[in-house]
Amino acid sequence: MQKIRTALALSIATLVGGFLLGACEDGGGTNTTTGGLKIGSLLPTTGDLASIGQQMAPSVPLLVETVNACGGVNGQPVTLVAVDDQTDPKAGAAGMTKLASVDKVAGVVGSFASSVSTAAVSIAAQNQVMLISPGSTSPVFTEKAQKGDFKGFWARTVPPDSYQGPALAQLATKKGFKRVSTVVINNDYGVGFEKAFVQAFEKLGGTVVNKKNPVRYDPKATTFETEATAAFAGKPDAVLGVFYVETGSLLLKSAYQQGLSKGVQVMLTDGMKSDEFPGQVGKGSDGKYIATGTIGTVPGSDGKALESFQKLWKEKKGGSPGEFAPQAWDAAALLVLSAQAAKENTGAGIAKHIREVAGGPGTEVTDVCEGLKLLQKGEKINYQGASGNVDVDVNGDVVGVYDVWTVGDDGKIKVIDKVTPKK
């Protein structure tokens, strides 16, 4: 099954990649002229996060298509170069190097995995390429930005886990859980989330059962019996899993097969909110989905542009936009609007103007084309995104809301509540 899923993911990635390039190299029937704004996307259409990456990736060419239909940026069409980062830091670093050195893009939407963005951001900053992530939530980026490591060439349209960790701790407390264990993927995302959750949960009076012996698994692991046993030991009320879809599903299946998860609430995060995950964990001997009843949090979308974005998506693609699609749309929107504000198609120009476009004192706009027209006239704007107000701060961070989700008896994921982040 793993080989079949991988082959399927590669096939889908090829189709998505072809669509991305095809949609964006044709600016309304004309070839992109030399000197026009060139941007890239560095998102996972294969690998551990493929099921989520494939949902958000189409947002970027859709934004470029929309912008080119209303005149482009600085009087010229925008060109997009799409790269699959394979949910792998090495592939992400190679992809970022290609985008910066060969394709010479001014900005990039990416990556999703914090570990991949960590590998890519130093390359972006060194080459003065603006990197805007629609999904990397590790608090490490805030810490490094405060030190000046990124030189202003980093931002994200999703709030950091310094907010989501406390939000999930609030949810655990609200559910009456006193003793919680953690098991996380051993990278910036997993360890950063773990730290934020532990601090917040203890502040609320909870106990982290395995605080002194945290369970962290290798992102490239394929078996998880030992990790599952350690995570569910000590009779916790709940186990917090900070995973990616492929490996997280295997770990949860292992816990079930060993009889460890019975009577223990499983709590998950944004890295697992994929329609495919309940099926990948599988069904028990009773025919019921093993993942039924799990709960989790995920950055939500409540921006003023959300309704129009959903309408455009339905018109162009049918159905509703997938997970993190609004965040990817907003990341691409900030790139083009900032370039127009700078009146130059450079990463330095984008980095200099992104904060005034995202949260400045100008006219509030939800329509990217309207924003471009106002900027062309020399007016200032305050872009209100689909995911939220995307008021990017000095560290490249935004604040957002979180959806609370669960897996139903039918294996379907549904949002059941919202929780407001508190640090």
Short mmCIF file of C-alpha atoms in Angstrom, two decimals:
data_model
loop_
_atom_site.label_atom_id
_atom_site.label_comp_id
_atom_site.label_asym_id
_atom_site.label_seq_id
_atom_site.Cartn_x
_atom_site.Cartn_y
_atom_site.Cartn_z
CA MET A 1 0.00 0.00 0.00
CA GLN A 2 2.84 2.38 0.83
CA LYS A 3 4.35 1.87 -2.66
CA ILE A 4 0.96 2.39 -4.26
CA ARG A 5 0.37 5.62 -2.31
CA THR A 6 3.84 6.87 -3.21
CA ALA A 7 3.34 6.11 -6.89
CA LEU A 8 -0.06 7.79 -6.82
CA ALA A 9 1.39 10.84 -5.09
CA LEU A 10 4.13 11.10 -7.70
CA SER A 11 1.59 10.88 -10.50
CA ILE A 12 -0.57 13.56 -8.92
CA ALA A 13 2.48 15.71 -8.30
CA THR A 14 3.41 15.49 -11.98
CA LEU A 15 -0.09 16.55 -12.99
CA VAL A 16 -0.18 19.36 -10.43
CA GLY A 17 3.28 20.55 -11.45
CA GLY A 18 2.27 20.58 -15.10
CA PHE A 19 -0.88 22.54 -14.28
CA LEU A 20 1.04 25.03 -12.19
CA LEU A 21 3.48 25.82 -14.95
CA GLY A 22 0.90 25.74 -17.70
CA ALA A 23 -1.48 28.04 -15.88
CA CYS A 24 1.17 30.62 -15.18
CA GLU A 25 3.39 30.80 -18.21
CA ASP A 26 0.44 31.93 -20.27
CA GLY A 27 -0.38 35.43 -19.13
CA GLY A 28 -3.66 35.79 -20.98
CA GLY A 29 -2.26 34.45 -24.23
CA THR A 30 1.05 36.30 -24.20
CA ASN A 31 4.47 35.09 -23.13
CA THR A 32 5.91 36.70 -20.04
CA THR A 33 8.26 39.49 -21.02
CA THR A 34 11.77 39.79 -19.62
CA GLY A 35 11.82 41.81 -16.43
CA GLY A 36 8.31 40.90 -15.27
CA LEU A 37 7.71 39.63 -11.74
CA LYS A 38 8.76 36.01 -11.36
CA ILE A 39 7.72 34.06 -8.27
CA GLY A 40 8.10 30.45 -7.19
CA SER A 41 6.25 27.91 -5.10
CA LEU A 42 8.04 25.38 -2.91
CA LEU A 43 5.34 23.03 -1.64
CA PRO A 44 5.06 19.29 -0.89
CA THR A 45 3.18 17.46 -3.65
CA THR A 46 4.96 14.21 -2.69
CA GLY A 47 6.28 12.85 0.60
CA ASP A 48 4.88 12.80 4.13
CA LEU A 49 2.74 15.94 3.63
CA ALA A 50 1.66 15.32 0.03
CA SER A 51 -2.04 14.99 0.89
CA ILE A 52 -2.04 18.50 2.36
CA GLY A 53 0.38 20.02 -0.13
CA GLN A 54 -1.74 18.94 -3.06
CA GLN A 55 -4.71 20.78 -1.56
CA MET A 56 -2.92 24.12 -1.20
CA ALA A 57 -0.64 24.10 -4.27
CA PRO A 58 -3.33 25.12 -6.82
CA SER A 59 -3.97 28.38 -4.92
CA VAL A 60 -0.76 29.90 -6.23
CA PRO A 61 -1.39 29.51 -9.99
CA LEU A 62 -5.00 30.58 -9.40
CA LEU A 63 -3.73 33.82 -7.86
CA VAL A 64 -1.27 34.38 -10.71
CA GLU A 65 -3.95 33.68 -13.31
CA THR A 66 -6.26 36.18 -11.59
CA VAL A 67 -3.56 38.86 -11.41
CA ASN A 68 -2.50 38.41 -15.03
CA ALA A 69 -6.13 38.70 -16.16
CA CYS A 70 -6.30 42.18 -14.60
CA GLY A 71 -3.04 43.53 -15.97
CA GLY A 72 -0.27 41.84 -14.01
CA VAL A 73 2.24 43.60 -11.78
CA ASN A 74 4.15 46.73 -12.76
CA GLY A 75 2.58 46.54 -16.19
CA GLN A 76 3.72 43.00 -17.00
CA PRO A 77 2.40 39.44 -16.49
CA VAL A 78 3.60 37.41 -13.51
CA THR A 79 5.45 34.13 -14.10
CA LEU A 80 5.32 31.17 -11.68
CA VAL A 81 7.88 28.38 -11.32
CA ALA A 82 6.59 25.45 -9.23
CA VAL A 83 8.90 23.11 -7.30
CA ASP A 84 7.94 20.02 -5.29
CA ASP A 85 9.93 20.01 -2.04
CA GLN A 86 8.99 16.34 -1.41
CA THR A 87 8.50 17.12 2.33
CA ASP A 88 12.26 16.76 2.57
CA PRO A 89 14.72 19.41 3.79
CA LYS A 90 17.43 18.37 1.30
CA ALA A 91 15.04 18.51 -1.63
CA GLY A 92 13.68 21.80 -0.31
CA ALA A 93 17.17 23.32 -0.10
CA ALA A 94 17.95 22.15 -3.63
CA GLY A 95 14.64 23.51 -4.88
CA MET A 96 15.18 26.87 -3.20
CA THR A 97 18.69 27.07 -4.68
CA LYS A 98 17.27 26.44 -8.15
CA LEU A 99 14.51 29.04 -7.71
CA ALA A 100 16.96 31.67 -6.46
CA SER A 101 20.00 31.00 -8.64
CA VAL A 102 18.64 29.56 -11.88
CA ASP A 103 15.08 30.87 -12.12
CA LYS A 104 15.97 34.10 -10.30
CA VAL A 105 12.58 34.54 -8.66
CA ALA A 106 11.85 37.55 -6.45
CA GLY A 107 9.62 35.69 -4.01
CA VAL A 108 8.51 32.18 -3.10
CA VAL A 109 5.36 30.72 -1.53
CA GLY A 110 6.71 28.01 0.75
CA SER A 111 7.37 25.82 2.31
CA PHE A 112 4.76 23.99 4.35
CA ALA A 113 6.90 21.81 6.61
CA SER A 114 8.89 23.83 9.13
CA SER A 115 11.90 21.57 8.60
CA VAL A 116 11.89 22.37 4.88
CA SER A 117 11.42 26.09 5.44
CA THR A 118 14.34 25.99 7.87
CA ALA A 119 16.51 24.54 5.11
CA ALA A 120 15.24 27.01 2.51
CA VAL A 121 15.07 30.33 4.34
CA SER A 122 18.80 30.92 4.72
CA ILE A 123 19.22 30.37 0.97
CA ALA A 124 16.34 32.75 0.29
CA ALA A 125 17.74 35.46 2.56
CA GLN A 126 21.25 35.11 1.13
CA ASN A 127 19.85 35.64 -2.37
CA GLN A 128 17.39 38.37 -1.31
CA VAL A 129 14.36 36.27 -2.20
CA MET A 130 11.22 36.87 -0.10
CA LEU A 131 9.97 33.57 1.35
CA ILE A 132 6.37 33.48 2.64
CA SER A 133 5.18 30.22 4.19
CA PRO A 134 1.51 29.21 4.24
CA GLY A 135 2.09 26.49 6.82
CA SER A 136 5.39 26.48 8.74
CA THR A 137 4.33 27.01 12.33
CA SER A 138 7.50 26.37 14.36
CA PRO A 139 8.26 29.08 16.98
CA VAL A 140 11.93 28.77 15.96
CA PHE A 141 11.30 31.17 13.07
CA THR A 142 10.16 33.88 15.47
CA GLU A 143 13.28 33.40 17.60
CA LYS A 144 15.61 33.56 14.59
CA ALA A 145 13.81 36.56 13.11
CA GLN A 146 14.25 38.40 16.41
CA LYS A 147 17.99 37.82 16.08
CA GLY A 148 17.95 39.22 12.54
CA ASP A 149 18.88 35.91 10.90
CA PHE A 150 16.50 36.34 7.97
CA LYS A 151 17.21 40.01 7.21
CA GLY A 152 13.51 40.61 6.60
CA PHE A 153 13.17 37.99 3.85
CA TRP A 154 10.80 35.74 5.83
CA ALA A 155 7.09 35.87 6.67
CA ARG A 156 4.20 33.45 7.08
CA THR A 157 0.45 33.61 6.70
CA VAL A 158 -0.15 31.04 9.42
CA PRO A 159 0.30 31.77 13.14
CA PRO A 160 3.20 30.14 15.00
CA ASP A 161 2.78 27.25 17.40
CA SER A 162 3.53 29.62 20.24
CA TYR A 163 -0.21 30.31 19.76
CA GLN A 164 -1.46 26.87 18.68
CA GLY A 165 0.25 25.07 21.57
CA PRO A 166 -1.63 27.15 24.17
CA ALA A 167 -4.84 26.84 22.13
CA LEU A 168 -4.61 23.05 22.26
CA ALA A 169 -3.71 23.19 25.97
CA GLN A 170 -6.88 25.23 26.52
CA LEU A 171 -8.88 22.60 24.64
CA ALA A 172 -7.35 19.76 26.70
CA THR A 173 -8.18 21.57 29.94
CA LYS A 174 -11.71 22.30 28.75
CA LYS A 175 -12.15 18.57 28.07
CA GLY A 176 -11.08 17.79 31.65
CA PHE A 177 -7.75 16.14 30.86
CA LYS A 178 -5.33 16.37 33.79
CA ARG A 179 -2.55 14.03 32.62
CA VAL A 180 -1.29 14.17 29.04
CA SER A 181 1.62 12.48 27.25
CA THR A 182 3.26 13.77 24.08
CA VAL A 183 4.75 12.09 21.03
CA VAL A 184 6.14 14.25 18.25
CA ILE A 185 8.05 14.16 14.99
CA ASN A 186 11.67 15.03 15.74
CA ASN A 187 12.05 18.26 13.80
CA ASP A 188 11.47 22.00 14.34
CA TYR A 189 7.71 21.60 14.00
CA GLY A 190 7.29 18.71 16.42
CA VAL A 191 9.75 19.83 19.10
CA GLY A 192 8.63 23.47 18.90
CA PHE A 193 4.98 22.51 19.31
CA GLU A 194 5.82 20.17 22.16
CA LYS A 195 7.58 22.96 24.04
CA ALA A 196 4.72 25.44 23.54
CA PHE A 197 2.09 22.90 24.62
CA VAL A 198 3.96 21.68 27.72
CA GLN A 199 4.50 25.22 29.02
CA ALA A 200 0.87 26.21 28.47
CA PHE A 201 -0.65 22.98 29.82
CA GLU A 202 1.41 23.10 33.00
CA LYS A 203 0.47 26.75 33.48
CA LEU A 204 -3.18 25.64 33.35
CA GLY A 205 -2.52 23.06 36.08
CA GLY A 206 -2.04 19.99 33.92
CA THR A 207 0.67 17.34 34.15
CA VAL A 208 2.74 16.14 31.20
CA VAL A 209 3.35 12.50 32.08
CA ASN A 210 6.48 11.98 29.98
CA LYS A 211 8.00 15.46 30.27
CA LYS A 212 11.35 14.08 31.47
CA ASN A 213 11.41 11.41 28.76
CA PRO A 214 9.77 12.97 25.68
CA VAL A 215 8.94 10.66 22.78
CA ARG A 216 10.30 12.01 19.50
CA TYR A 217 10.42 9.89 16.37
CA ASP A 218 12.68 10.01 13.32
CA PRO A 219 10.85 11.62 10.35
CA LYS A 220 12.17 8.82 8.12
CA ALA A 221 11.08 5.97 10.42
CA THR A 222 8.79 3.27 9.05
CA THR A 223 7.92 1.33 12.23
CA PHE A 224 6.65 2.85 15.47
CA GLU A 225 5.96 0.09 18.00
CA THR A 226 8.49 1.40 20.55
CA GLU A 227 7.38 5.02 20.23
CA ALA A 228 3.71 4.09 20.55
CA THR A 229 4.37 2.03 23.68
CA ALA A 230 6.33 4.87 25.31
CA ALA A 231 3.75 7.53 24.39
CA PHE A 232 0.79 5.66 25.90
CA ALA A 233 2.62 4.51 29.04
CA GLY A 234 1.89 6.04 32.44
CA LYS A 235 -1.91 6.00 32.15
CA PRO A 236 -2.44 9.44 30.56
CA ASP A 237 -5.94 10.83 30.04
CA ALA A 238 -4.88 11.88 26.56
CA VAL A 239 -1.92 11.63 24.19
CA LEU A 240 -0.93 14.61 22.07
CA GLY A 241 0.51 13.57 18.72
CA VAL A 242 2.37 16.16 16.64
CA PHE A 243 2.79 14.28 13.36
CA TYR A 244 2.81 14.41 9.59
CA VAL A 245 0.15 12.36 7.84
CA GLU A 246 2.06 9.32 6.54
CA THR A 247 4.17 8.61 9.62
CA GLY A 248 1.51 9.73 12.10
CA SER A 249 -1.02 7.34 10.62
CA LEU A 250 1.40 4.43 11.01
CA LEU A 251 2.09 5.34 14.65
CA LEU A 252 -1.61 5.56 15.53
CA LYS A 253 -2.26 2.23 13.81
CA SER A 254 0.56 0.66 15.80
CA ALA A 255 -0.87 2.01 19.07
CA TYR A 256 -4.26 0.52 18.24
CA GLN A 257 -2.84 -2.87 17.19
CA GLN A 258 -0.97 -3.10 20.49
CA GLY A 259 -4.13 -2.24 22.43
CA LEU A 260 -2.55 0.90 23.86
CA SER A 261 -5.04 3.53 22.75
CA LYS A 262 -8.17 2.03 24.30
CA GLY A 263 -9.76 4.53 26.68
CA VAL A 264 -7.18 7.24 25.90
CA GLN A 265 -8.13 10.40 24.01
CA VAL A 266 -5.88 11.14 21.03
CA MET A 267 -5.28 14.83 20.31
CA LEU A 268 -3.71 15.93 17.01
CA THR A 269 -2.58 19.08 15.26
CA ASP A 270 -2.62 20.75 11.85
CA GLY A 271 -0.04 18.35 10.38
CA MET A 272 -2.61 15.52 10.52
CA LYS A 273 -5.74 17.27 9.29
CA SER A 274 -6.07 15.54 5.96
CA ASP A 275 -9.10 13.73 4.55
CA GLU A 276 -6.85 10.75 3.80
CA PHE A 277 -5.58 10.21 7.33
CA PRO A 278 -8.53 8.25 8.85
CA GLY A 279 -8.37 5.81 5.97
CA GLN A 280 -4.61 5.45 6.28
CA VAL A 281 -4.90 4.62 9.99
CA GLY A 282 -7.53 2.09 8.91
CA LYS A 283 -10.40 0.22 10.55
CA GLY A 284 -10.48 -2.08 13.53
CA SER A 285 -11.83 -5.64 13.71
CA ASP A 286 -15.26 -4.18 14.41
CA GLY A 287 -15.23 -2.35 11.07
CA LYS A 288 -15.05 1.08 12.68
CA TYR A 289 -12.42 3.67 11.87
CA ILE A 290 -9.59 3.56 14.40
CA ALA A 291 -9.26 7.35 14.27
CA THR A 292 -12.92 7.96 15.17
CA GLY A 293 -13.19 10.39 18.06
CA THR A 294 -9.72 11.91 17.76
CA ILE A 295 -9.73 15.69 18.17
CA GLY A 296 -7.32 18.34 17.03
CA THR A 297 -6.66 21.94 16.13
CA VAL A 298 -5.71 23.58 12.85
CA PRO A 299 -5.20 27.20 11.84
CA GLY A 300 -8.59 28.38 10.64
CA SER A 301 -9.58 30.92 8.03
CA ASP A 302 -11.88 33.81 8.85
CA GLY A 303 -10.60 36.61 6.61
CA LYS A 304 -12.77 39.18 4.87
CA ALA A 305 -11.67 37.78 1.49
CA LEU A 306 -12.59 34.17 2.33
CA GLU A 307 -16.05 34.19 0.79
CA SER A 308 -14.87 35.62 -2.53
CA PHE A 309 -11.93 33.20 -2.57
CA GLN A 310 -14.28 30.25 -2.04
CA LYS A 311 -16.54 31.54 -4.82
CA LEU A 312 -13.61 31.87 -7.23
CA TRP A 313 -12.37 28.39 -6.35
CA LYS A 314 -15.77 26.85 -6.98
CA GLU A 315 -16.07 28.70 -10.30
CA LYS A 316 -12.60 27.71 -11.54
CA LYS A 317 -12.10 24.30 -9.95
CA GLY A 318 -15.37 23.12 -8.45
CA GLY A 319 -15.93 22.20 -4.83
CA SER A 320 -14.33 23.97 -1.91
CA PRO A 321 -10.68 24.94 -1.35
CA GLY A 322 -8.71 22.44 0.68
CA GLU A 323 -6.64 22.74 3.83
CA PHE A 324 -4.27 25.74 3.91
CA ALA A 325 -5.39 26.89 0.45
CA PRO A 326 -6.45 30.32 1.84
CA GLN A 327 -3.04 30.74 3.48
CA ALA A 328 -1.26 29.88 0.21
CA TRP A 329 -3.47 32.35 -1.70
CA ASP A 330 -2.64 35.10 0.79
CA ALA A 331 1.09 34.36 0.62
CA ALA A 332 1.05 34.75 -3.16
CA ALA A 333 -1.14 37.86 -2.89
CA LEU A 334 1.33 39.52 -0.52
CA LEU A 335 4.18 38.85 -2.95
CA VAL A 336 2.48 40.52 -5.93
CA LEU A 337 1.00 43.42 -3.94
CA SER A 338 4.34 44.18 -2.28
CA ALA A 339 6.14 44.15 -5.63
CA GLN A 340 3.59 46.61 -7.00
CA ALA A 341 3.97 48.81 -3.92
CA ALA A 342 7.74 48.77 -4.44
CA LYS A 343 7.31 49.52 -8.16
CA GLU A 344 10.05 46.96 -8.79
CA ASN A 345 10.05 43.20 -9.28
CA THR A 346 12.74 42.36 -6.73
CA GLY A 347 12.88 40.43 -3.50
CA ALA A 348 14.37 43.44 -1.74
CA GLY A 349 11.45 45.58 -2.88
CA ILE A 350 8.92 42.99 -1.69
CA ALA A 351 10.63 42.62 1.71
CA LYS A 352 10.67 46.38 2.19
CA HIS A 353 6.97 46.88 1.49
CA ILE A 354 5.27 43.70 2.73
CA ARG A 355 4.34 45.05 6.18
CA GLU A 356 2.77 48.26 4.92
CA VAL A 357 0.75 46.30 2.34
CA ALA A 358 -0.30 43.63 4.86
CA GLY A 359 -1.22 45.86 7.79
CA GLY A 360 -0.56 49.49 7.01
CA PRO A 361 -2.86 52.50 7.35
CA GLY A 362 -4.12 52.43 3.76
CA THR A 363 -7.49 51.54 2.22
CA GLU A 364 -8.72 48.08 3.22
CA VAL A 365 -8.97 45.79 0.18
CA THR A 366 -9.99 42.15 -0.13
CA ASP A 367 -9.68 42.00 -3.93
CA VAL A 368 -6.09 41.63 -5.16
CA CYS A 369 -6.83 43.37 -8.47
CA GLU A 370 -8.39 46.32 -6.67
CA GLY A 371 -5.31 46.50 -4.46
CA LEU A 372 -3.00 46.51 -7.47
CA LYS A 373 -4.94 49.33 -9.12
CA LEU A 374 -4.78 51.49 -5.99
CA LEU A 375 -1.06 50.85 -5.65
CA GLN A 376 -0.51 51.75 -9.30
CA LYS A 377 -2.04 55.14 -8.52
CA GLY A 378 0.39 55.61 -5.66
CA GLU A 379 -2.21 55.01 -2.94
CA LYS A 380 -1.63 52.85 0.15
CA ILE A 381 -3.60 49.70 0.95
CA ASN A 382 -4.24 47.31 3.85
CA TYR A 383 -4.80 43.84 2.39
CA GLN A 384 -7.43 41.75 4.15
CA GLY A 385 -6.83 38.13 3.25
CA ALA A 386 -8.83 34.96 2.91
CA SER A 387 -7.12 33.32 5.89
CA GLY A 388 -7.26 36.42 8.07
CA ASN A 389 -6.11 40.03 8.21
CA VAL A 390 -2.49 38.83 7.62
CA ASP A 391 -1.04 41.73 9.59
CA VAL A 392 2.58 40.62 9.32
CA ASP A 393 4.64 41.83 12.28
CA VAL A 394 8.33 42.67 12.49
CA ASN A 395 9.19 38.97 12.93
CA GLY A 396 7.10 37.88 9.96
CA ASP A 397 4.33 36.47 12.17
CA VAL A 398 0.54 36.78 12.02
CA VAL A 399 -2.19 35.98 14.56
CA GLY A 400 -5.14 33.80 13.61
CA VAL A 401 -7.95 31.62 14.88
CA TYR A 402 -7.96 27.83 15.26
CA ASP A 403 -10.60 25.35 14.20
CA VAL A 404 -11.27 22.38 16.47
CA TRP A 405 -11.85 19.23 14.41
CA THR A 406 -12.75 15.62 15.00
CA VAL A 407 -13.11 12.36 13.07
CA GLY A 408 -16.69 11.08 12.86
CA ASP A 409 -17.97 7.49 12.76
CA ASP A 410 -17.95 7.69 8.95
CA GLY A 411 -14.24 8.53 8.86
CA LYS A 412 -14.95 12.08 7.78
CA ILE A 413 -13.23 15.05 9.38
CA LYS A 414 -15.48 17.85 10.55
CA VAL A 415 -14.91 21.16 12.32
CA ILE A 416 -16.85 21.34 15.57
CA ASP A 417 -15.63 24.49 17.28
CA LYS A 418 -13.14 27.36 17.27
CA VAL A 419 -10.62 28.34 19.90
CA THR A 420 -8.94 31.71 20.22
CA PRO A 421 -5.20 31.54 20.79
CA LYS A 422 -3.74 32.91 23.99
CA LYS A 423 -0.03 33.05 24.71
#
